[in-house]
Coordinates of C-alpha atoms and ligand atoms in Angstrom, one line a residue:
M1482 CA 19.2 -3.8 -18.1
I1483 CA 16.5 -1.1 -17.3
T1484 CA 13.9 -0.3 -20.1
V1485 CA 11.2 1.6 -18.2
A1486 CA 8.4 2.0 -21.0
G1487 CA 11.1 3.3 -23.5
L1488 CA 11.6 6.2 -21.3
T1489 CA 15.3 7.1 -20.7
D1490 CA 15.1 10.1 -18.5
I1491 CA 14.4 10.0 -14.8
D1492 CA 12.1 12.8 -14.5
E1493 CA 9.8 11.1 -17.3
V1494 CA 10.0 7.8 -15.5
F1495 CA 8.8 9.5 -12.2
G1496 CA 6.3 11.7 -14.1
A1497 CA 4.9 8.5 -16.2
E1498 CA 4.1 6.8 -12.9
L1499 CA 1.7 9.7 -11.9
K1500 CA -0.1 10.0 -15.0
D1501 CA -3.5 8.5 -15.0
R1502 CA -3.2 4.9 -15.7
K1503 CA -5.4 4.1 -18.6
I1504 CA -5.1 0.4 -18.6
F1505 CA -3.9 -0.8 -15.4
K1506 CA -5.7 -0.7 -12.1
D1507 CA -3.4 -2.7 -9.9
L1508 CA -0.3 -4.0 -11.0
R1509 CA 0.5 -5.8 -8.1
V1510 CA -2.0 -8.6 -8.6
L1511 CA 0.2 -9.2 -11.9
S1512 CA 3.3 -10.1 -10.1
P1513 CA 4.5 -13.6 -10.0
H1514 CA 4.7 -13.1 -6.1
Y1515 CA 1.1 -12.4 -5.5
V1516 CA -1.0 -15.3 -4.2
P1517 CA -4.5 -14.7 -5.2
D1518 CA -7.8 -15.5 -3.0
E1519 CA -9.1 -17.9 -5.5
L1520 CA -6.9 -20.4 -7.5
P1521 CA -9.1 -21.9 -10.3
H1522 CA -8.4 -25.3 -11.3
R1523 CA -6.4 -26.1 -8.3
E1524 CA -9.1 -26.6 -5.7
S1525 CA -8.4 -30.3 -5.6
E1526 CA -4.9 -30.1 -4.9
A1527 CA -5.3 -27.4 -2.3
V1528 CA -8.1 -29.6 -0.7
E1529 CA -5.8 -32.6 -0.6
I1530 CA -2.7 -30.7 0.9
T1531 CA -5.0 -29.4 3.4
K1532 CA -6.3 -32.9 4.4
I1533 CA -2.4 -34.1 4.4
I1534 CA -1.6 -31.3 6.9
A1535 CA -4.7 -30.9 9.1
P1536 CA -3.8 -33.8 11.6
V1537 CA -1.7 -30.7 13.0
L1538 CA -4.9 -29.4 14.4
R1539 CA -5.1 -32.4 16.8
G1540 CA -1.4 -32.6 17.5
E1541 CA -0.4 -35.4 15.1
K1542 CA 2.3 -35.6 12.7
P1543 CA 1.1 -35.2 9.0
D1544 CA 3.0 -37.2 6.7
N1545 CA 5.6 -35.4 4.5
I1546 CA 4.6 -34.3 1.2
F1547 CA 6.5 -33.9 -2.1
I1548 CA 5.0 -31.8 -4.8
Y1549 CA 6.3 -32.0 -8.6
G1550 CA 5.1 -29.9 -11.5
K1551 CA 6.8 -28.0 -14.1
T1552 CA 7.2 -24.2 -13.5
G1553 CA 4.0 -22.0 -13.5
T1554 CA 1.7 -25.0 -12.7
G1555 CA 0.7 -23.4 -9.3
K1556 CA 2.8 -25.1 -6.7
T1557 CA 4.3 -22.4 -5.0
S1558 CA 0.7 -20.4 -5.0
V1559 CA -1.1 -23.6 -3.7
V1560 CA 1.1 -24.4 -0.8
K1561 CA 1.1 -20.6 0.3
Y1562 CA -2.4 -20.3 0.0
V1563 CA -3.0 -23.6 2.2
I1564 CA -0.5 -22.2 4.9
R1565 CA -2.2 -18.9 4.9
K1566 CA -5.3 -20.6 5.6
L1567 CA -3.9 -22.8 8.3
G1568 CA -2.6 -19.6 10.0
E1569 CA -6.0 -18.3 10.3
I1570 CA -7.5 -21.2 11.3
T1571 CA -4.8 -21.7 14.1
N1572 CA -5.2 -18.0 15.1
D1573 CA -9.1 -18.7 15.7
P1574 CA -9.7 -19.8 19.3
E1575 CA -13.0 -21.2 17.8
K1576 CA -11.5 -23.2 15.0
N1577 CA -8.4 -24.2 17.1
P1578 CA -10.0 -25.2 20.3
N1579 CA -7.1 -27.3 21.4
K1580 CA -5.1 -24.2 21.2
M1581 CA -2.2 -26.2 19.2
K1582 CA 0.6 -24.1 18.5
V1583 CA 1.2 -24.5 14.6
M1584 CA 4.0 -23.0 12.6
A1585 CA 4.7 -23.0 9.4
V1586 CA 7.9 -21.8 7.9
Y1587 CA 8.4 -21.2 3.7
M1588 CA 11.4 -20.6 2.1
N1589 CA 12.7 -20.8 -1.5
C1590 CA 15.9 -22.9 -1.3
R1591 CA 17.2 -21.5 -4.5
L1592 CA 17.7 -17.9 -3.0
S1593 CA 19.7 -18.7 0.1
Y1594 CA 18.6 -21.5 1.4
N1595 CA 20.5 -24.0 -0.5
S1596 CA 22.2 -26.2 2.3
K1597 CA 21.1 -28.0 5.4
Y1598 CA 22.8 -25.2 7.6
Q1599 CA 21.1 -22.6 5.8
V1600 CA 17.9 -24.5 6.2
L1601 CA 18.1 -24.8 10.1
L1602 CA 19.4 -21.5 10.6
R1603 CA 16.2 -19.9 8.6
I1604 CA 14.0 -21.7 10.7
L1605 CA 15.5 -20.7 14.1
N1606 CA 15.6 -17.2 13.0
D1607 CA 11.8 -17.4 11.7
E1608 CA 10.0 -14.4 13.2
A1609 CA 7.1 -16.7 14.9
L1610 CA 9.8 -18.1 17.1
K1611 CA 10.7 -14.6 18.6
D1612 CA 7.3 -14.7 20.3
P1613 CA 7.7 -13.7 23.5
E1614 CA 5.1 -16.0 24.9
L1615 CA 7.3 -19.2 23.5
R1616 CA 9.3 -21.1 26.2
N1617 CA 12.7 -21.9 25.2
R1618 CA 13.0 -19.6 22.5
P1619 CA 15.9 -20.2 20.1
L1620 CA 17.9 -16.9 20.4
E1621 CA 17.3 -16.9 24.5
G1622 CA 20.9 -16.7 25.8
T1623 CA 22.3 -16.5 22.4
S1624 CA 22.7 -13.9 19.9
E1625 CA 21.5 -14.2 16.3
K1626 CA 25.1 -13.8 15.2
K1627 CA 26.2 -16.5 17.7
L1628 CA 23.8 -18.5 16.1
L1629 CA 25.4 -18.1 12.7
G1630 CA 28.6 -19.6 13.8
A1631 CA 27.2 -22.6 15.6
S1632 CA 27.7 -26.1 14.4
P1633 CA 24.9 -28.2 12.8
T1634 CA 24.7 -30.3 15.7
K1635 CA 24.0 -27.2 17.9
L1636 CA 21.3 -25.8 15.6
C1637 CA 19.8 -29.3 15.8
E1638 CA 19.9 -29.3 19.6
K1639 CA 18.2 -25.7 19.5
L1640 CA 15.5 -26.7 17.1
K1641 CA 14.7 -29.7 19.0
A1642 CA 14.7 -27.8 22.3
V1643 CA 12.3 -25.0 20.9
I1644 CA 9.8 -27.5 19.3
E1645 CA 9.9 -29.8 22.2
G1646 CA 9.7 -27.1 24.8
N1647 CA 6.8 -25.7 23.3
G1648 CA 4.8 -28.6 21.8
L1649 CA 5.1 -26.9 18.6
E1650 CA 3.6 -28.8 15.4
M1651 CA 6.2 -27.4 12.8
L1652 CA 5.7 -27.7 8.9
V1653 CA 8.7 -26.6 6.9
V1654 CA 8.1 -25.8 3.1
L1655 CA 11.1 -26.3 1.0
D1656 CA 10.3 -24.6 -2.3
E1657 CA 12.6 -25.5 -5.1
I1658 CA 14.1 -28.3 -2.8
D1659 CA 16.1 -29.6 -5.6
T1660 CA 18.6 -26.6 -5.0
I1661 CA 19.8 -27.9 -1.6
K1662 CA 23.2 -29.3 -2.0
D1663 CA 23.2 -31.8 1.0
V1664 CA 19.2 -32.7 0.9
N1665 CA 19.9 -36.4 1.4
D1666 CA 21.5 -35.1 5.0
L1667 CA 18.6 -32.6 5.6
M1668 CA 16.4 -35.3 5.2
Y1669 CA 17.8 -37.8 7.7
I1670 CA 18.2 -34.8 10.4
L1671 CA 14.8 -33.7 10.5
T1672 CA 13.6 -37.4 10.3
R1673 CA 16.0 -38.4 13.3
M1674 CA 14.9 -35.2 15.0
N1675 CA 11.3 -36.1 14.7
D1676 CA 11.6 -39.7 16.2
E1677 CA 13.5 -38.0 19.2
L1678 CA 10.9 -35.4 19.9
G1679 CA 8.8 -36.3 23.0
K1680 CA 6.5 -33.3 22.2
G1681 CA 5.6 -31.7 19.0
H1682 CA 6.6 -32.8 15.5
I1683 CA 8.3 -31.5 12.5
S1684 CA 7.1 -32.2 8.9
I1685 CA 8.3 -31.4 5.6
I1686 CA 6.7 -30.0 2.4
G1687 CA 9.3 -30.2 -0.6
I1688 CA 8.4 -28.6 -4.0
S1689 CA 10.5 -29.4 -7.1
N1690 CA 10.2 -28.2 -10.7
R1691 CA 12.6 -30.8 -12.0
A1692 CA 11.7 -34.3 -12.9
T1693 CA 14.8 -35.9 -12.1
F1694 CA 15.3 -34.6 -8.3
K1695 CA 13.4 -37.6 -6.8
E1696 CA 15.5 -40.2 -8.6
N1697 CA 18.7 -38.5 -7.5
L1698 CA 17.8 -38.8 -3.8
D1699 CA 19.1 -41.7 -1.8
S1700 CA 16.5 -44.4 -1.2
R1701 CA 15.8 -43.5 2.5
S1702 CA 15.6 -39.7 2.0
K1703 CA 13.1 -40.7 -1.0
S1704 CA 10.7 -42.8 1.0
T1705 CA 10.9 -40.0 3.8
L1706 CA 9.8 -37.0 1.5
C1707 CA 7.7 -38.7 -0.6
E1708 CA 5.5 -40.3 2.1
E1709 CA 2.5 -38.3 0.1
E1710 CA 3.3 -37.3 -3.5
L1711 CA 1.4 -34.8 -5.7
V1712 CA 1.9 -34.1 -9.3
F1713 CA 0.6 -30.8 -10.7
K1714 CA -0.1 -30.9 -14.3
A1715 CA 0.5 -28.0 -16.9
Y1716 CA -2.6 -25.8 -17.5
N1717 CA -4.6 -26.0 -20.8
A1718 CA -5.9 -23.2 -22.7
N1719 CA -9.1 -23.1 -21.1
Q1720 CA -7.7 -23.2 -17.4
L1721 CA -5.3 -20.3 -18.3
R1722 CA -8.3 -18.3 -19.7
T1723 CA -10.1 -18.5 -16.5
I1724 CA -6.8 -17.5 -14.5
L1725 CA -6.2 -14.7 -16.7
M1726 CA -9.8 -13.5 -16.7
H1727 CA -9.8 -13.5 -12.9
R1728 CA -6.6 -11.4 -12.7
A1729 CA -7.5 -9.0 -15.6
K1730 CA -10.3 -8.4 -13.6
L1731 CA -8.4 -7.3 -10.3
G1732 CA -5.3 -5.7 -12.3
F1733 CA -7.0 -4.0 -15.3
Q1734 CA -9.4 -1.2 -15.7
P1735 CA -12.6 -2.1 -16.8
G1736 CA -13.2 -2.5 -20.5
T1737 CA -9.6 -2.3 -21.4
I1738 CA -8.9 -6.0 -22.3
A1739 CA -11.8 -8.1 -23.8
N1740 CA -12.2 -11.8 -24.0
P1741 CA -10.7 -12.6 -27.6
E1742 CA -7.7 -11.1 -26.3
V1743 CA -7.4 -12.8 -23.2
S1744 CA -8.0 -16.2 -25.0
L1745 CA -5.4 -15.4 -27.5
I1746 CA -2.7 -15.0 -24.5
A1747 CA -4.0 -18.2 -23.0
A1748 CA -3.6 -20.0 -26.4
F1749 CA -0.1 -18.7 -26.8
A1750 CA 1.0 -19.8 -23.2
A1751 CA -0.8 -23.0 -23.6
K1752 CA 0.9 -23.8 -26.6
T1753 CA 4.2 -22.7 -25.1
N1754 CA 4.2 -24.5 -22.2
G1755 CA 0.9 -24.3 -20.0
D1756 CA 3.0 -22.0 -17.6
A1757 CA 0.5 -19.6 -15.7
R1758 CA 3.7 -17.3 -14.8
Y1759 CA 4.3 -16.9 -18.6
A1760 CA 0.8 -16.3 -19.3
L1761 CA 0.8 -13.5 -16.5
Q1762 CA 3.6 -12.0 -17.9
L1763 CA 2.0 -11.7 -21.7
L1764 CA -1.1 -10.3 -20.0
Q1765 CA 1.0 -7.6 -18.2
K1766 CA 3.5 -6.8 -21.3
S1767 CA 0.2 -6.5 -23.4
G1768 CA -1.0 -3.9 -21.0
E1769 CA 2.2 -2.2 -20.7
I1770 CA 2.4 -1.9 -24.9
A1771 CA -1.1 -0.5 -25.2
Q1772 CA -0.5 1.8 -22.1
N1773 CA 2.8 3.1 -23.8
A1774 CA 1.2 3.6 -27.1
G1775 CA -1.3 5.9 -25.0
R1776 CA -4.1 3.7 -25.8
S1777 CA -7.0 2.5 -23.4
R1778 CA -7.6 -0.9 -24.9
V1779 CA -5.3 -4.1 -25.3
T1780 CA -5.5 -5.1 -29.2
R1781 CA -4.7 -8.3 -30.9
E1782 CA -1.4 -6.7 -32.3
D1783 CA -0.3 -5.9 -28.8
V1784 CA -0.8 -9.2 -27.7
E1785 CA 1.4 -10.5 -30.6
K1786 CA 4.4 -8.0 -29.9
A1787 CA 4.1 -8.9 -26.1
R1788 CA 4.7 -12.5 -27.2
L1789 CA 7.9 -11.4 -28.7
K1790 CA 9.0 -9.0 -25.8
V1791 CA 8.5 -11.7 -23.3
E1792 CA 10.6 -14.3 -25.4
E1793 CA 13.2 -11.8 -25.6
D1794 CA 13.2 -11.2 -21.6
I1795 CA 13.1 -14.9 -21.1
M1796 CA 16.1 -15.3 -23.4
Y1797 CA 17.9 -12.5 -21.7
E1798 CA 17.4 -13.8 -18.6
L1799 CA 18.7 -17.3 -19.4
I1800 CA 21.7 -16.1 -21.2
S1801 CA 22.9 -13.5 -19.1
T1802 CA 22.6 -15.9 -16.0
L1803 CA 24.6 -18.6 -17.7
P1804 CA 27.7 -19.5 -16.1
E1805 CA 30.9 -17.7 -17.7
N1806 CA 32.2 -20.9 -19.6
Q1807 CA 28.9 -21.5 -21.2
Q1808 CA 28.4 -17.8 -22.1
I1809 CA 32.1 -17.6 -24.0
V1810 CA 30.8 -21.2 -25.9
L1811 CA 27.8 -19.5 -26.7
Y1812 CA 29.2 -16.1 -28.1
A1813 CA 31.7 -18.4 -30.2
V1814 CA 28.7 -20.4 -31.9
A1815 CA 26.9 -16.8 -32.4
E1816 CA 30.4 -15.4 -33.9
G1817 CA 30.9 -18.2 -36.1
V1818 CA 27.1 -18.1 -37.3
E1819 CA 27.8 -14.5 -38.2
K1820 CA 31.1 -15.4 -40.1
G1821 CA 29.5 -18.3 -41.9
G1822 CA 31.2 -21.9 -41.4
K1823 CA 34.5 -22.2 -43.4
Y1824 CA 33.8 -26.0 -43.8
K1825 CA 30.0 -25.9 -45.0
K1826 CA 30.8 -26.6 -48.5
L1827 CA 32.7 -29.6 -47.3
A1828 CA 30.1 -30.8 -45.1
D1829 CA 27.6 -29.9 -47.7
T1830 CA 25.0 -28.5 -44.9
P1831 CA 23.1 -24.9 -44.9
N1832 CA 24.8 -21.9 -44.1
D1833 CA 24.0 -21.6 -40.8
V1834 CA 25.1 -24.7 -39.6
L1835 CA 28.5 -25.1 -38.4
S1836 CA 31.0 -27.9 -37.1
S1837 CA 32.1 -28.3 -33.5
G1838 CA 35.5 -28.1 -34.7
E1839 CA 35.3 -24.6 -36.2
I1840 CA 33.5 -23.0 -33.3
Y1841 CA 36.1 -24.7 -30.8
E1842 CA 38.5 -22.9 -32.9
I1843 CA 36.7 -19.3 -32.4
Y1844 CA 36.2 -20.3 -28.8
E1845 CA 40.0 -20.6 -28.3
S1846 CA 40.8 -17.3 -29.8
L1847 CA 38.1 -15.7 -27.7
C1848 CA 39.7 -17.2 -24.4
K1849 CA 43.0 -15.8 -25.7
K1850 CA 41.3 -12.3 -26.1
L1851 CA 39.8 -12.6 -22.7
N1852 CA 43.1 -13.9 -21.0
K1853 CA 41.4 -17.2 -20.2
K1854 CA 42.9 -20.7 -20.4
P1855 CA 40.3 -22.4 -22.9
R1856 CA 38.9 -25.8 -21.5
T1857 CA 39.4 -29.0 -23.3
M1858 CA 37.4 -30.3 -26.0
R1859 CA 35.8 -32.8 -23.6
W1860 CA 34.6 -29.7 -21.7
F1861 CA 33.5 -27.8 -24.5
R1862 CA 31.4 -30.7 -25.8
E1863 CA 29.8 -30.7 -22.2
Y1864 CA 29.3 -26.8 -22.4
L1865 CA 27.6 -27.5 -26.0
N1866 CA 25.1 -30.1 -24.5
D1867 CA 24.1 -27.7 -21.6
L1868 CA 23.3 -25.0 -24.2
E1869 CA 21.1 -27.6 -25.9
M1870 CA 19.4 -28.5 -23.0
L1871 CA 18.3 -24.8 -22.4
G1872 CA 17.1 -24.8 -26.0
L1873 CA 19.6 -22.2 -27.3
I1874 CA 21.2 -24.4 -29.7
T1875 CA 20.6 -27.6 -31.6
L1876 CA 23.0 -30.0 -32.2
T1877 CA 23.0 -32.9 -34.7
V1878 CA 25.8 -35.5 -34.4
S1879 CA 27.2 -36.2 -38.0
G1880 CA 26.8 -39.9 -39.5
K1881 CA 30.1 -41.9 -40.3
G1882 CA 32.4 -40.4 -42.9
V1883 CA 31.6 -36.8 -42.3
R1884 CA 34.4 -35.4 -40.5
G1885 CA 34.2 -38.3 -38.0
N1886 CA 32.9 -37.3 -34.4
T1887 CA 31.7 -33.9 -35.5
S1888 CA 28.6 -32.2 -34.1
F1889 CA 26.9 -29.8 -36.3
I1890 CA 25.6 -26.9 -34.5
R1891 CA 22.6 -24.5 -35.3
L1892 CA 21.8 -21.2 -33.2
G1893 CA 18.1 -20.4 -31.9
S1894 CA 18.1 -17.1 -31.9
P1895 CA 19.7 -14.2 -34.1
P1896 CA 23.2 -14.3 -33.4
A1897 CA 23.7 -10.4 -33.1
E1898 CA 21.1 -10.6 -30.1
I1899 CA 23.0 -13.1 -28.5
K1900 CA 26.3 -11.3 -28.6
E1901 CA 24.9 -8.2 -27.4
I1902 CA 23.5 -9.8 -24.3
I1903 CA 26.6 -11.6 -23.4
R1904 CA 28.7 -8.6 -24.3
Q1905 CA 26.5 -6.6 -21.5
S1906 CA 26.6 -9.3 -19.0
M1907 CA 30.6 -10.2 -19.3
S1908 CA 32.0 -7.0 -21.0
L1909 CA 33.4 -8.8 -23.8
Ligands
ADP447 P1 5.1 -22.6 -9.7 O1 5.6 -22.6 -8.4 O2 4.5 -24.2 -10.0 O3 6.2 -22.5 -10.5 P2 3.2 -20.6 -9.0 O4 2.7 -20.9 -8.1 O5 4.8 -19.5 -9.0 O6 3.9 -21.7 -10.1 O7 2.4 -19.7 -10.3 C1 3.1 -18.8 -11.2 C2 2.1 -17.6 -11.4 O8 0.8 -18.2 -11.7 C3 1.7 -16.9 -10.0 O9 1.7 -15.6 -10.3 C4 0.5 -17.5 -9.7 O10 -0.2 -16.4 -8.9 C5 -0.3 -17.9 -10.9 N1 -0.9 -19.0 -10.8 C6 -0.6 -20.3 -10.9 N2 -1.6 -21.1 -10.7 C7 -3.0 -20.1 -10.4 C8 -4.1 -20.8 -10.4 N3 -4.5 -21.9 -10.6 N4 -4.9 -19.5 -10.3 C9 -4.5 -18.4 -10.3 N5 -3.2 -18.1 -10.4 C10 -2.3 -18.9 -10.8
MG448 MG1 7.3 -22.0 -7.5

């Protein structure tokens, strides 16, 4: 869905881009990918990570680190920041008198590095390894394409040769490590490689948003990865306020957003989940709303509108990226809520609450329309549970006597909106 400031005409969109910016000074600094020069309230975490990895400057292997914390708590930013600093230091002959060859490879595993194979390939394809000064470069004598077809064992041999041949101190950052399918294997491969290296080392920094990830690792991988462990806590309103103030100063024209509005955004975000990414989204959206209205100051109402809009965007993202089966089930719930439950009198429940049985009937007829074989009731219940986990519906299992093992379902958002999003993403 493309909605650029409510403009639909392409010329207008380009034109608007060139009009003087009343509110924003630099939009880049508001993007979630921007890593600021300062990370307020994360100094101690940054120092701690630095202390753990600093031994690379003496050619000693740092402990592996596992970093866990909810989304938007600054994990990615802090690690990228520390790595950037490490790069500056190793490139400075005064600060790196031993001329240690340090190399950090960052990757977000969710995007395309979700298997040990892809991770190994990504390391071997890193720009730093194309440095002509390196002896035994991974691509020497092979083309990139050839590497792609190589067996995992071959990739490991290459990686080992390049680390050993150059005495590299390699740090591999696996962000969203929980998305790697064969993560136990990968941990095993990398530790074994490290044990076999005569020169140089390879260490891992794993980052995850998911609390359950560590518990699902096998015990050997767990003790390898979690030699050091750091937990990033959610931010409170005060902390979010400093983060936002700093960014507003860089990204907004002077005098366009005042303290009370920034505090309001911080309060909203702290109440929702303490997520700095969400807070920054609110900040940017508030600015956009004011700018589109032709004003040069963000008001309290803009912030309130921004909150609704951001929530809608998040819901859109959540629903449009659901697997198809879950989308169909959610559509069935929305349709059921719109029609009103036929059992509601029987079950003596409010109008917007439906039983799983009646939703299953709607689900079956939807599948028919879509030329799909409906999944069994058991799967259907699984999908309902998934939707509940994401906060899209609420389920209550009925007590004994009321239609046996029925669940009652309530939808979290207006059914028409939900149906529209699903319709757009799967042509229903
Ligand atoms: P996580 O990886 O934990 O989900 P990120 O590091 O991606 O979180 O942070 C999300 C957003 O919030 C980014 O735009 C980042 O710049 C910002 N952010 C998080 N923590 C801080 C902080 N302490 N200071 C400034 N900005 C921060
Ligand atoms: Mg992250």
